[in-house]
mmCIF file of C-alpha atoms in Angstrom:
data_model
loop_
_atom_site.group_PDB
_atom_site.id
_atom_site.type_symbol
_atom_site.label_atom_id
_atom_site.label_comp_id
_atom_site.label_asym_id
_atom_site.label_seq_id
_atom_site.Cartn_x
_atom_site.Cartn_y
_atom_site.Cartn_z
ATOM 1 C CA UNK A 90 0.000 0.000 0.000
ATOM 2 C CA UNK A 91 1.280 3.535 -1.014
ATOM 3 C CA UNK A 92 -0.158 6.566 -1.458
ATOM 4 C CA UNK A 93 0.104 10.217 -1.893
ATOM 5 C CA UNK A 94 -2.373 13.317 -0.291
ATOM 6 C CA UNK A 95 -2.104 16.980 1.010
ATOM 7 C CA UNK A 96 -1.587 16.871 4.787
ATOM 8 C CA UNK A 97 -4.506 18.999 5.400
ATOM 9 C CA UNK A 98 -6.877 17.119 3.438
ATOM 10 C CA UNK A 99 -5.726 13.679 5.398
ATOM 11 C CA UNK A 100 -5.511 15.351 9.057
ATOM 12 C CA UNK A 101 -9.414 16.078 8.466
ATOM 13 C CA UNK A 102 -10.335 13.312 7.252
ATOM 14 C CA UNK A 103 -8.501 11.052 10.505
ATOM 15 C CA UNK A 104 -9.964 13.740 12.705
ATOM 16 C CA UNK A 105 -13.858 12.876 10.994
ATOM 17 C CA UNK A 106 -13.294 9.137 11.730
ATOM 18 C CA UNK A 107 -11.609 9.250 14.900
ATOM 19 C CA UNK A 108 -14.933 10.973 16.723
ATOM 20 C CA UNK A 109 -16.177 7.447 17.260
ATOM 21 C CA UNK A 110 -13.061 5.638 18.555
ATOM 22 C CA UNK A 111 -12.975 4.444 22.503
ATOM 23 C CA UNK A 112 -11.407 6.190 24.800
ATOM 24 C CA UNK A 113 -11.121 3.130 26.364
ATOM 25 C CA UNK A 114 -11.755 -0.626 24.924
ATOM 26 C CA UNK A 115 -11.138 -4.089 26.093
ATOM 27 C CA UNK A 116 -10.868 -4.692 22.794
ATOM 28 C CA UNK A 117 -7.631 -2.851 21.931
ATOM 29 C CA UNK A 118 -7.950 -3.323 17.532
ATOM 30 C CA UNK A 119 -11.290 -1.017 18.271
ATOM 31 C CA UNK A 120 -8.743 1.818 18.857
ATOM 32 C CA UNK A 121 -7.501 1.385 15.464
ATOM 33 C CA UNK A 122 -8.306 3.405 11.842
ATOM 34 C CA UNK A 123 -8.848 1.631 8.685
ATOM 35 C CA UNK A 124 -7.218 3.050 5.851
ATOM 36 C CA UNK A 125 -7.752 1.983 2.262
ATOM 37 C CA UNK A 126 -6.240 3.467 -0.807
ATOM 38 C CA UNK A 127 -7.734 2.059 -4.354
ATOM 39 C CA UNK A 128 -8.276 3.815 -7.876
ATOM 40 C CA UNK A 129 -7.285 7.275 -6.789
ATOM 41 C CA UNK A 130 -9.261 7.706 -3.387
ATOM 42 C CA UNK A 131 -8.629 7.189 0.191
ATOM 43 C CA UNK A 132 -11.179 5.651 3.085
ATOM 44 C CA UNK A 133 -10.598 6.178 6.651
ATOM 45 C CA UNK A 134 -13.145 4.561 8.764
ATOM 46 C CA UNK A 135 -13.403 4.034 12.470
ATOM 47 C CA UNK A 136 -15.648 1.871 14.929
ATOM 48 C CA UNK A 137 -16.788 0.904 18.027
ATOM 49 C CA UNK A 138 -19.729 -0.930 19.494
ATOM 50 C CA UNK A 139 -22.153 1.753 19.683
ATOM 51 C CA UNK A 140 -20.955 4.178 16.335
ATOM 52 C CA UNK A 141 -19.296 3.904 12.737
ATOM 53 C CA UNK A 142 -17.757 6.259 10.756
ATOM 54 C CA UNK A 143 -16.174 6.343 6.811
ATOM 55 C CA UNK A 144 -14.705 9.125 5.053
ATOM 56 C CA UNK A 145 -13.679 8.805 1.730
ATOM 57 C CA UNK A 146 -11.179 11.641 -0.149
ATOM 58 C CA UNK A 147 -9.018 12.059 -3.184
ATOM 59 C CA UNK A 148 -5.396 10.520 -2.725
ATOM 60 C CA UNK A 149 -3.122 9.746 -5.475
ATOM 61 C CA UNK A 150 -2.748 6.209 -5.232
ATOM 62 C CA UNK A 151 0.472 4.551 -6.033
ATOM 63 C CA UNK A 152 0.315 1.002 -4.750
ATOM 64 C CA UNK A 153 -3.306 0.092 -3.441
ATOM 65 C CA UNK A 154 -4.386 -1.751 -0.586
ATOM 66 C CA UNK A 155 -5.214 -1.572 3.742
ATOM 67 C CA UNK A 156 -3.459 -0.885 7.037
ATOM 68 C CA UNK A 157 -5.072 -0.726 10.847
ATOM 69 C CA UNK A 158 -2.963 1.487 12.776
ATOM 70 C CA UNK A 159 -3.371 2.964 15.980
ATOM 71 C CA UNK A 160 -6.232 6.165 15.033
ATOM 72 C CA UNK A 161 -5.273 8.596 17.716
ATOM 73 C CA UNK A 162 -1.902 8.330 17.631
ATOM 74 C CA UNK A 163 -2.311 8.675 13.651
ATOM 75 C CA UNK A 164 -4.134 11.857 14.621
ATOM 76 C CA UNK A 165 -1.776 13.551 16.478
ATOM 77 C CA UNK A 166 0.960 12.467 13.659
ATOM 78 C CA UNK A 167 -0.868 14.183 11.004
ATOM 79 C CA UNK A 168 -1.690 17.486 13.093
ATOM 80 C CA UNK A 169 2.087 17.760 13.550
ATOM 81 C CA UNK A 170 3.024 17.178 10.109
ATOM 82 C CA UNK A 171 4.689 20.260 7.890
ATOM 83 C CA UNK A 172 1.461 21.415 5.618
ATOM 84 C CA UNK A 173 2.744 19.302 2.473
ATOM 85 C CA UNK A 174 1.737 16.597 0.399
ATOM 86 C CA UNK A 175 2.707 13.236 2.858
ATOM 87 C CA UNK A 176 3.575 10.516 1.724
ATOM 88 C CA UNK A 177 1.975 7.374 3.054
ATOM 89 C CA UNK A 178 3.462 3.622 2.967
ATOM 90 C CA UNK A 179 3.018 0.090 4.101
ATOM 91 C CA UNK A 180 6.775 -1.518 4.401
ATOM 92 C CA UNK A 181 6.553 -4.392 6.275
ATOM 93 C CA UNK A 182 4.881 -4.172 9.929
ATOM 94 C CA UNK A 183 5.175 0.045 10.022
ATOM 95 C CA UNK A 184 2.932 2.077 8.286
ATOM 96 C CA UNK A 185 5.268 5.666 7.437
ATOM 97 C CA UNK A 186 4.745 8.940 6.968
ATOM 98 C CA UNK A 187 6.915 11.263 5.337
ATOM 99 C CA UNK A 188 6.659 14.859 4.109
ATOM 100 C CA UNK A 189 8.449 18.322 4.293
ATOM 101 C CA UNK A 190 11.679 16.496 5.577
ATOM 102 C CA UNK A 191 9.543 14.831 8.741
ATOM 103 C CA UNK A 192 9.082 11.299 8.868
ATOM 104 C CA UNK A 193 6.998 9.052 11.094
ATOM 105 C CA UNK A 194 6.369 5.320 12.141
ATOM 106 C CA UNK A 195 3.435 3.430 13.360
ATOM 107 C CA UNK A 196 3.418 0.014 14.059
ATOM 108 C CA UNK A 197 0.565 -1.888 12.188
ATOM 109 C CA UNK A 198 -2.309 -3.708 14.011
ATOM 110 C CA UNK A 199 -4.007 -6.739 13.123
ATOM 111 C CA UNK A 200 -6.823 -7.506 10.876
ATOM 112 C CA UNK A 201 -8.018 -10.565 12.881
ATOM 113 C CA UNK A 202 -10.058 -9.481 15.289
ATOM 114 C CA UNK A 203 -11.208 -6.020 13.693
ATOM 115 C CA UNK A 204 -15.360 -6.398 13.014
ATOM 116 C CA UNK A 205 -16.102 -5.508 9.871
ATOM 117 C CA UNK A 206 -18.418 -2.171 9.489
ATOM 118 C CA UNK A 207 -21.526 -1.747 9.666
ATOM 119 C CA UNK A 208 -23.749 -1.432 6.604
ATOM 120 C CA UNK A 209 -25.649 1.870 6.128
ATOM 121 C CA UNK A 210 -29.363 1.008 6.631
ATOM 122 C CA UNK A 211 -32.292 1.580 4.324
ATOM 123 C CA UNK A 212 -32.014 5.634 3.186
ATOM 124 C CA UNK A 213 -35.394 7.057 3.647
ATOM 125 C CA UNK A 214 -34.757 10.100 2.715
ATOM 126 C CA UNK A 215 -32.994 13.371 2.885
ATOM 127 C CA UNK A 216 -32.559 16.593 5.050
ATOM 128 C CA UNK A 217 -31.186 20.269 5.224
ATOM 129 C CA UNK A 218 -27.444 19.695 6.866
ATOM 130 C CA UNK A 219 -27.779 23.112 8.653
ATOM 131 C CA UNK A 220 -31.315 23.070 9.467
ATOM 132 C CA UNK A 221 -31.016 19.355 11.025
ATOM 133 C CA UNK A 222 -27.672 20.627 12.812
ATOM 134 C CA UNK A 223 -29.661 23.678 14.298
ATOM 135 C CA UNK A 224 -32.315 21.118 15.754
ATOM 136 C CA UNK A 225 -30.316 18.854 17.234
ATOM 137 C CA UNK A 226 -28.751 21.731 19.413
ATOM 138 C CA UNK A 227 -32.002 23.071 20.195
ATOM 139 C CA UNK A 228 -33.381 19.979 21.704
ATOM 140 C CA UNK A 229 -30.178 18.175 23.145
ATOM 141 C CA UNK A 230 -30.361 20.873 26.292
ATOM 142 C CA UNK A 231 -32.972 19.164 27.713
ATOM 143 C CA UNK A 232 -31.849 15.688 27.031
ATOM 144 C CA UNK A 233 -30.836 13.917 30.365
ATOM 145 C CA UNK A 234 -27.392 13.308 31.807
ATOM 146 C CA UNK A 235 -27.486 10.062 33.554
ATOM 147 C CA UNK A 236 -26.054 7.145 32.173
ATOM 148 C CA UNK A 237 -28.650 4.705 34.229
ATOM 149 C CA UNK A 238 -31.706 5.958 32.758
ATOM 150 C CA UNK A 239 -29.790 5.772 29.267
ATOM 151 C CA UNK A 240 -32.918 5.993 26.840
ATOM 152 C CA UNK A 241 -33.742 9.631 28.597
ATOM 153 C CA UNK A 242 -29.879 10.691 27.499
ATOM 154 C CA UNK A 243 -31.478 10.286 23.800
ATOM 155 C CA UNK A 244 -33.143 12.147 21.521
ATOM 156 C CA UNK A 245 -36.372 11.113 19.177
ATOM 157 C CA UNK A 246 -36.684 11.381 16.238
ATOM 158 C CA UNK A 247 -39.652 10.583 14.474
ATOM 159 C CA UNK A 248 -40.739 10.645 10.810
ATOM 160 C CA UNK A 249 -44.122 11.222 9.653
ATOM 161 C CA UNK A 250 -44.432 11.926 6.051
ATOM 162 C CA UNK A 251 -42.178 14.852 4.797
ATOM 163 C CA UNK A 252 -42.322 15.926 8.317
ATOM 164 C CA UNK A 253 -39.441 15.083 11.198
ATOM 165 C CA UNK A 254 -39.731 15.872 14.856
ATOM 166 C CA UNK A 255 -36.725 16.157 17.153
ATOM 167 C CA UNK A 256 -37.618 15.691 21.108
ATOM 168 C CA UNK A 257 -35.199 15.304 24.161
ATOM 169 C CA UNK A 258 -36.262 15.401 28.089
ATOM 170 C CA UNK A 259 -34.635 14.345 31.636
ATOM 171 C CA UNK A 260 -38.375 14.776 33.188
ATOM 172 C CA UNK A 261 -37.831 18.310 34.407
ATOM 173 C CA UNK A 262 -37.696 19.964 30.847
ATOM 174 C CA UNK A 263 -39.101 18.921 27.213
ATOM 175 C CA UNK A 264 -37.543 20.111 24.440
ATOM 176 C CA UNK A 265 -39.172 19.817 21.054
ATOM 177 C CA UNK A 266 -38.308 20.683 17.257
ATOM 178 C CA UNK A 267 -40.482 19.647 14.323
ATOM 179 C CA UNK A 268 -39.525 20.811 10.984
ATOM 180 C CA UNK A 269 -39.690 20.056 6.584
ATOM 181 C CA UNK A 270 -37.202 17.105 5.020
ATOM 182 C CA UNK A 271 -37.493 15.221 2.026
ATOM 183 C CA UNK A 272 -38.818 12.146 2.288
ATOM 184 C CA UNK A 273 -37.236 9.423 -0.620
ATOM 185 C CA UNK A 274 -41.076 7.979 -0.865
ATOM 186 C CA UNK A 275 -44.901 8.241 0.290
ATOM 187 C CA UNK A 276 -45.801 7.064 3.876
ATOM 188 C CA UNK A 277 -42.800 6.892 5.517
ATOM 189 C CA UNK A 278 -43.053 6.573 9.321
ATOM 190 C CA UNK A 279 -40.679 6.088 11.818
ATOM 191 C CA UNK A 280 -40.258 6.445 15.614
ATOM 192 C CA UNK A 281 -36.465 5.920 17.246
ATOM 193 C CA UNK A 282 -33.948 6.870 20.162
ATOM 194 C CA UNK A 283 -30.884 8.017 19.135
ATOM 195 C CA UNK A 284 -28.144 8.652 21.721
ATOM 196 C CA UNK A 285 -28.065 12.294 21.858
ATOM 197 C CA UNK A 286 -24.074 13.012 22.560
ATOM 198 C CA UNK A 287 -23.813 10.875 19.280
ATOM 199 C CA UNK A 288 -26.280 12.149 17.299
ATOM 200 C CA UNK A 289 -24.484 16.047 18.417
ATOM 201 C CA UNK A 290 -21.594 14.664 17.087
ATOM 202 C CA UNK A 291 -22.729 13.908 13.734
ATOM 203 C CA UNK A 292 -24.843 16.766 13.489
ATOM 204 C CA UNK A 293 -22.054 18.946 13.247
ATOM 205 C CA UNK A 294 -19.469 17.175 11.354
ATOM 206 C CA UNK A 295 -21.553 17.397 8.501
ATOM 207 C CA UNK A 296 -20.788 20.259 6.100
ATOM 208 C CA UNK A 297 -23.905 22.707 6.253
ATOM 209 C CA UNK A 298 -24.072 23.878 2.573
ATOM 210 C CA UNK A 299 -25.503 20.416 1.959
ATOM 211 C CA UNK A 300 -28.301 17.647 2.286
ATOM 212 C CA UNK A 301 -27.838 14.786 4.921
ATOM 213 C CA UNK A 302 -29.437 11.496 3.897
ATOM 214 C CA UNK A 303 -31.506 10.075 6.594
ATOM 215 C CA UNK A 304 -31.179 6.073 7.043
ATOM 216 C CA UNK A 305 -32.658 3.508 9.252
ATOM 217 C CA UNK A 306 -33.738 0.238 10.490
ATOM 218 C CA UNK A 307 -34.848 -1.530 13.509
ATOM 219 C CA UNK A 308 -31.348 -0.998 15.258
ATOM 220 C CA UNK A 309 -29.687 1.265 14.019
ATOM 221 C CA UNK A 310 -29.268 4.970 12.174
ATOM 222 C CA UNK A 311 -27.206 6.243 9.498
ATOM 223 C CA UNK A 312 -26.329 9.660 8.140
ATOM 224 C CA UNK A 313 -24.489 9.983 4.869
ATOM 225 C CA UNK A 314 -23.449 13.196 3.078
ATOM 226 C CA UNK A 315 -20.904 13.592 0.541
ATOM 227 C CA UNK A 316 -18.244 10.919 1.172
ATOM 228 C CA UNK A 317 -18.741 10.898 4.541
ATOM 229 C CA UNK A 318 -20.926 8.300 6.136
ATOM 230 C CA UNK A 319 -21.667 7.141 10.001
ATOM 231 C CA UNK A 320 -23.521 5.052 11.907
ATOM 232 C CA UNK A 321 -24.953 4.780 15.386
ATOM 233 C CA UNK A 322 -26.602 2.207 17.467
ATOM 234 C CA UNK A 323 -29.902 3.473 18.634
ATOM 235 C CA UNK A 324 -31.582 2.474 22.438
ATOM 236 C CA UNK A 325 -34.216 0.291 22.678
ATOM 237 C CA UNK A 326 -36.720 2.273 24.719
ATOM 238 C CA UNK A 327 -39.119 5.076 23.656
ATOM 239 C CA UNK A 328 -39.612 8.523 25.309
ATOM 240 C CA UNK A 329 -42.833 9.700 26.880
ATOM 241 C CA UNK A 330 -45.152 11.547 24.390
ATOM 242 C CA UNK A 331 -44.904 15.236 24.879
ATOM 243 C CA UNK A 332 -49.159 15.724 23.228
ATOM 244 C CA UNK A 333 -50.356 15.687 26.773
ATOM 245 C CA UNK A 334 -47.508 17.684 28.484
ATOM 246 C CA UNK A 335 -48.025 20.332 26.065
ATOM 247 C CA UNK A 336 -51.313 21.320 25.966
ATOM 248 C CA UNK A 337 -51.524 24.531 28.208
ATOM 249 C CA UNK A 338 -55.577 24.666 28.468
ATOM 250 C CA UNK A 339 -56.176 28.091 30.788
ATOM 251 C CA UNK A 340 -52.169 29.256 30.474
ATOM 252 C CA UNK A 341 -51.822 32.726 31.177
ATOM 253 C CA UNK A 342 -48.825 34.042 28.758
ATOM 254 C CA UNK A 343 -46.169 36.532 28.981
ATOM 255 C CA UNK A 344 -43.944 37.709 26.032
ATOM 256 C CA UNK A 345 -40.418 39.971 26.166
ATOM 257 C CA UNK A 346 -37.222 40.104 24.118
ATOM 258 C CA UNK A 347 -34.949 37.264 24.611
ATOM 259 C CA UNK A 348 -31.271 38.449 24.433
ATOM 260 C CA UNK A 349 -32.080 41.196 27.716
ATOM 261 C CA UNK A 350 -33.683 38.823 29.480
ATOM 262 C CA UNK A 351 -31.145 35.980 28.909
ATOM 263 C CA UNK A 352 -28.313 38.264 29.894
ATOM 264 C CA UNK A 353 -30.475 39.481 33.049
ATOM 265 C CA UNK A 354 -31.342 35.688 34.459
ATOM 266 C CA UNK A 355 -27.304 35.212 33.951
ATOM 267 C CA UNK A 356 -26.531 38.052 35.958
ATOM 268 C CA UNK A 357 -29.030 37.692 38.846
ATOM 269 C CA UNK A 358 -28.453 33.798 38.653
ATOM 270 C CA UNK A 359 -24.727 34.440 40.273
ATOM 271 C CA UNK A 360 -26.200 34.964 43.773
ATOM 272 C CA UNK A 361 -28.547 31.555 43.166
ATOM 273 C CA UNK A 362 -26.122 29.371 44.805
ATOM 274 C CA UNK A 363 -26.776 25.629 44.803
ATOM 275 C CA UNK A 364 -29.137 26.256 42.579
ATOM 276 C CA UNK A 365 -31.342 27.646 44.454
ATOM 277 C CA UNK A 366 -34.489 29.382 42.189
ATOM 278 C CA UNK A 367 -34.926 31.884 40.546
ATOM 279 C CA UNK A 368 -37.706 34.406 40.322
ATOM 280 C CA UNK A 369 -40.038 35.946 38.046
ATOM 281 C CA UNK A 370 -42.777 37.725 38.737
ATOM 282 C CA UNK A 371 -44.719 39.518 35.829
ATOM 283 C CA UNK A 372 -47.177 42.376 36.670
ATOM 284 C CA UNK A 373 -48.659 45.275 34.488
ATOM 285 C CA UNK A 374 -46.062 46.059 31.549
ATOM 286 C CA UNK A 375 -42.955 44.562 33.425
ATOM 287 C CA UNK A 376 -40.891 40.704 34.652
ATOM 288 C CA UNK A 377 -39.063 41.273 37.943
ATOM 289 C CA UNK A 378 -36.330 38.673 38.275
ATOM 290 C CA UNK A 379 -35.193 38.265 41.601
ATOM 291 C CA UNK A 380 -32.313 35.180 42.866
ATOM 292 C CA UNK A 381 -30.572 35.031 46.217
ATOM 293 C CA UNK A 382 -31.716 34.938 50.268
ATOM 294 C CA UNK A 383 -30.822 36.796 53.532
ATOM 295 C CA UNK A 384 -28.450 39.551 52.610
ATOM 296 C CA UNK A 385 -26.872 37.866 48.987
ATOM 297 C CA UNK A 386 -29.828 38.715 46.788
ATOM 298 C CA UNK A 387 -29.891 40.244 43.301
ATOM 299 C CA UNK A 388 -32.839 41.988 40.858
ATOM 300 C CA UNK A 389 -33.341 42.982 37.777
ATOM 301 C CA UNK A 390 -36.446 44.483 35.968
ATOM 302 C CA UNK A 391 -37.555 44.077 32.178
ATOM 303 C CA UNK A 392 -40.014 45.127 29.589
ATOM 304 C CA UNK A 393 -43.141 42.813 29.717
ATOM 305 C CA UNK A 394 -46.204 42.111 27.922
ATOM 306 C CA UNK A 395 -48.420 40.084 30.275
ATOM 307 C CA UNK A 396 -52.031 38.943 29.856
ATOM 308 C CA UNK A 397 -52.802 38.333 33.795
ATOM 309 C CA UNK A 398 -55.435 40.318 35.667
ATOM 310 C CA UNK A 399 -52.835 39.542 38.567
ATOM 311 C CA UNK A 400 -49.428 39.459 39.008
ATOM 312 C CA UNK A 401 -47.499 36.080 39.050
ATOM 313 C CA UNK A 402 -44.714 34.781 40.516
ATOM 314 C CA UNK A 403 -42.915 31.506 39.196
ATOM 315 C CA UNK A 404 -39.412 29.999 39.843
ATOM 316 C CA UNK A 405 -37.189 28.053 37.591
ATOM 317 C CA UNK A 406 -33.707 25.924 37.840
ATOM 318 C CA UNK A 407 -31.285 29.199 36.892
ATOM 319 C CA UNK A 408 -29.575 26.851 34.829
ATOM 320 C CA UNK A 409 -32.710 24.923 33.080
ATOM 321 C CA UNK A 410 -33.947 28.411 32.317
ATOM 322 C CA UNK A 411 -30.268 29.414 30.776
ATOM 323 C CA UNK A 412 -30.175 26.610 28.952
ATOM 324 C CA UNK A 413 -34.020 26.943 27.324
ATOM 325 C CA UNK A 414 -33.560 31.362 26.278
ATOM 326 C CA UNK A 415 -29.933 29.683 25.131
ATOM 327 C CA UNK A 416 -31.526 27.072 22.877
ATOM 328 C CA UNK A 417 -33.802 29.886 20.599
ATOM 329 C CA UNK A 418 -32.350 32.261 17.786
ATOM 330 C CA UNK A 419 -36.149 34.749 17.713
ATOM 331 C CA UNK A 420 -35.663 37.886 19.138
ATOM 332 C CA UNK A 421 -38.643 37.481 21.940
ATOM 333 C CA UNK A 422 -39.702 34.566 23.721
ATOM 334 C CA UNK A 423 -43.331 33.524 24.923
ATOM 335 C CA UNK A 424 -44.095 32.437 28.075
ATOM 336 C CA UNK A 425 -47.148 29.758 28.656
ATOM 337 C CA UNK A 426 -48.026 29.855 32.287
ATOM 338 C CA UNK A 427 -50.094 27.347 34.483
ATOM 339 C CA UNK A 428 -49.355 28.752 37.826
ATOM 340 C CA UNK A 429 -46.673 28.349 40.489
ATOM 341 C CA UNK A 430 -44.460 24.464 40.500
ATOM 342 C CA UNK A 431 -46.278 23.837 37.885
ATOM 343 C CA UNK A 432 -45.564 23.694 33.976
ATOM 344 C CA UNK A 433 -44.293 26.187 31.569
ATOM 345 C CA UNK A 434 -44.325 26.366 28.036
ATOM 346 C CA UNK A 435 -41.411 28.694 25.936
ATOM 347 C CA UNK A 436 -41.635 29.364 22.283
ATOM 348 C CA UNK A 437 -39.749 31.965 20.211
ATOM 349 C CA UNK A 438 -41.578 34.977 18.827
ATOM 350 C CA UNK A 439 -40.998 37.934 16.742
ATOM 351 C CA UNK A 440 -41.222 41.585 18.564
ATOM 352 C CA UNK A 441 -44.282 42.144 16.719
ATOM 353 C CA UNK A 442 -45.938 38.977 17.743
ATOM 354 C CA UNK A 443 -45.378 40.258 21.303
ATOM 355 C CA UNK A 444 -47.015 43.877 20.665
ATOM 356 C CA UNK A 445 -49.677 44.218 23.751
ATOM 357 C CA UNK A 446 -52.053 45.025 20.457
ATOM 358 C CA UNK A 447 -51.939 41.539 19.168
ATOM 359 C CA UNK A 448 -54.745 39.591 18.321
ATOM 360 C CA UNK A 449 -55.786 37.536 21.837
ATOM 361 C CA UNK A 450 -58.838 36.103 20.459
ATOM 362 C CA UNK A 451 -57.020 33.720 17.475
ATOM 363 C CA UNK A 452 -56.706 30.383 18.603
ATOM 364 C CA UNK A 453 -53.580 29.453 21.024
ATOM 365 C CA UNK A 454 -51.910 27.713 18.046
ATOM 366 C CA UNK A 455 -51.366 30.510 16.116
ATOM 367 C CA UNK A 456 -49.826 32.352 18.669
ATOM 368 C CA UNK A 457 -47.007 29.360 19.168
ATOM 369 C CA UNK A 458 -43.894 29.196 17.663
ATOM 370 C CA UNK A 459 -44.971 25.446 16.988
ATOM 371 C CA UNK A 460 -41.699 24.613 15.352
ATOM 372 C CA UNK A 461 -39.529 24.580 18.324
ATOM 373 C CA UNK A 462 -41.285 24.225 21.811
ATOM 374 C CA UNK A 463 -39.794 23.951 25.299
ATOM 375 C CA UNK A 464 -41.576 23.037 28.549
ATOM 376 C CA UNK A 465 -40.214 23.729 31.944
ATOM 377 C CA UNK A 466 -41.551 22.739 35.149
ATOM 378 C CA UNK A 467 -41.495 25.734 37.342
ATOM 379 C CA UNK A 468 -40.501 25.377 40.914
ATOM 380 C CA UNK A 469 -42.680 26.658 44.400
ATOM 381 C CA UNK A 470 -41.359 30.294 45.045
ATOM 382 C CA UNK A 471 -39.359 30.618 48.017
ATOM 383 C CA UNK A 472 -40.714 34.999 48.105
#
């Protein structure tokens, strides 16, 4: 095996493969890179039990055929490599790399026990790259963090038609994102758990000038774009529905701009130690946020519109409520209200949807930002 490629163009394409490698595996060959060089082009694929990726690029090849070597040790090699074409070669149990007058050695693993990779499941279709990479970051805030309740550390995704739906929760917060893709056929329908640190991961490795192909079966999920293709194993369990949770019958609602009012729960969170609540109470044409006890206490007002005949005070997690304002790009937020420790419903507005001369009588559906929804559960007030 011998072959010839510009440094940068092989560093990224080890970096793209190496995402899914162990950190740690009783299995030390699942540490290891595949590289293939045939008929001008270059593969570099990685495994491990739960994930699979496969890059292919241009490479001039001079003497085709395979290696395993080590994948993060490659890594590192190629990152410290002068920014020249590097030549690669297979001579005898080392795998070298030479180029701009450096030259490195890497002992060569063996094929025996490497699994063979996955194949890509059945491609249903086919999805914005930056659209699906916007909705997986919207929704992974809410999915959970630990690792024995592992189906609530995933995120949904569910097909229905030429519409997909994105959902995450830890049972204190639902986050949801439904939005257009491109279904390869009529009456496709699909329900699934993917792991959501995985599915991040593959979200944005994907170039975002482009369409992702969507792929699945009963085990598994597979994203392919371009030369680049990955797979991930998905959990068998199913998250709760989030049709119940989110219908806010009797809500009272609340609307301001988002940025101020992020930057003002960050400030007045600093005082909220242990995470102790924070505060908001709307009234008239204002939201007082208010964090802290005994003499450590901060407040800040804001700009309101609120619907209430009363005022109304509700707490939230600091960082829950960070993590929501964090997870919108619209330039005001809505806030769904049932009342104190109870639930709360965000969406993202425009300004003008939040004008106190807005139409109150249209149904509650046209006043949501139904694409991307996320529910809180508010907290008793400690005021």
């Amino acid at each position: 095996m011998e072959f010839r490629i510009e440094r940068n163009a092989l560093t990224d394409a080890v970096a793209w493969a190496a995402r899914v490698l162990p950190t740690r595996s009783p299995v030390p060959v699942l540490g290891g890179l595949l590289l293939e060089a045939a008929d001008g082009r270059l593969s570099v694929s990685g495994l491990d039990y739960e994930a699979s990726a496969r890059i292919e690029v241009e490479a001039e090849t001079i003497r085709p055929g395979r290696v395993l070597v080590l994948g993060r040790r490659l890594l590192d090699i190629c990152r410290v490599l002068p920014e020249r074409v590097v030549e690669c070669a297979v001579e005898g149990s080392r795998f070298s790399l030479t180029g701009g007058g450096a030259r490195f050695g890497l002992s060569v693993l063996p094929f025996d026990d490497y699994p063979a990779l996955p194949v890509l499941p059945e491609v249903l279709g086919e999805v914005d790259a930056a659209l699906f990479a916007a909705a997986v970051s919207q929704v992974v805030v809410a999915a959970g963090r630990d690792d024995t309740l592992p189906t609530l550390t995933g995120i949904r995704l569910a097909l229905d038609g030429d519409a997909m739906t994105l959902a995450a929760t830890d049972r204190y917060r639902f986050a949801v994102r439904t939005f257009g893709w491109k279904p390869g056929r009529d009456g496709i329908s699909a329900d699934v758990v993917v792991p959501a640190r995985r599915l991040t991961e593959i979200a944005r490795s994907f170039a975002p000038d482009g369409m992702v192909r969507i792929a699945l079966d009963g085990g598994s999920a597979g994203f392919e774009q371009a030369g680049t293709r990955t797979t991930v194993r998905l959990f068998d369990g199913r998250l709760p529905r989030h049709d119940k949770l989110f219908a806010m019958t009797g809500a009272v609602t609340a609307g301001t701009d988002r940025v101020p009012l992020l930057a003002a729960v960050k400030r007045v969170a600093v005082v909220a130690d242990g995470g102790s609540p924070l505060h908001l109470t709307f009234s008239g044409d204002s939201v007082l946020l208010q964090a802290g006890y005994e003499d450590d206490v901060a407040s800040q007002r804001l700009p309101a519109v609120w619907d209430g005949a009363d005022e109304l005070t509700v707490a939230f997690n600091p960082g829950y409520l960070m993590d929501a304002l964090g997870s919108f790009d619209a330039p005001a937020v809505r806030f769904e209200l049932m009342g104190p420790g109870q639930r709360a419903m965000i969406t993202g507005r425009t300004a003008d949807q939040e004008s106190p001369h807005r139409d109150t009588s249209a149904p509650d559906s046209a006043h949501r930002g139904a694409d991307h929804q996320h529910l809180l559960m508010s907290v008793k007030p400690l005021l």
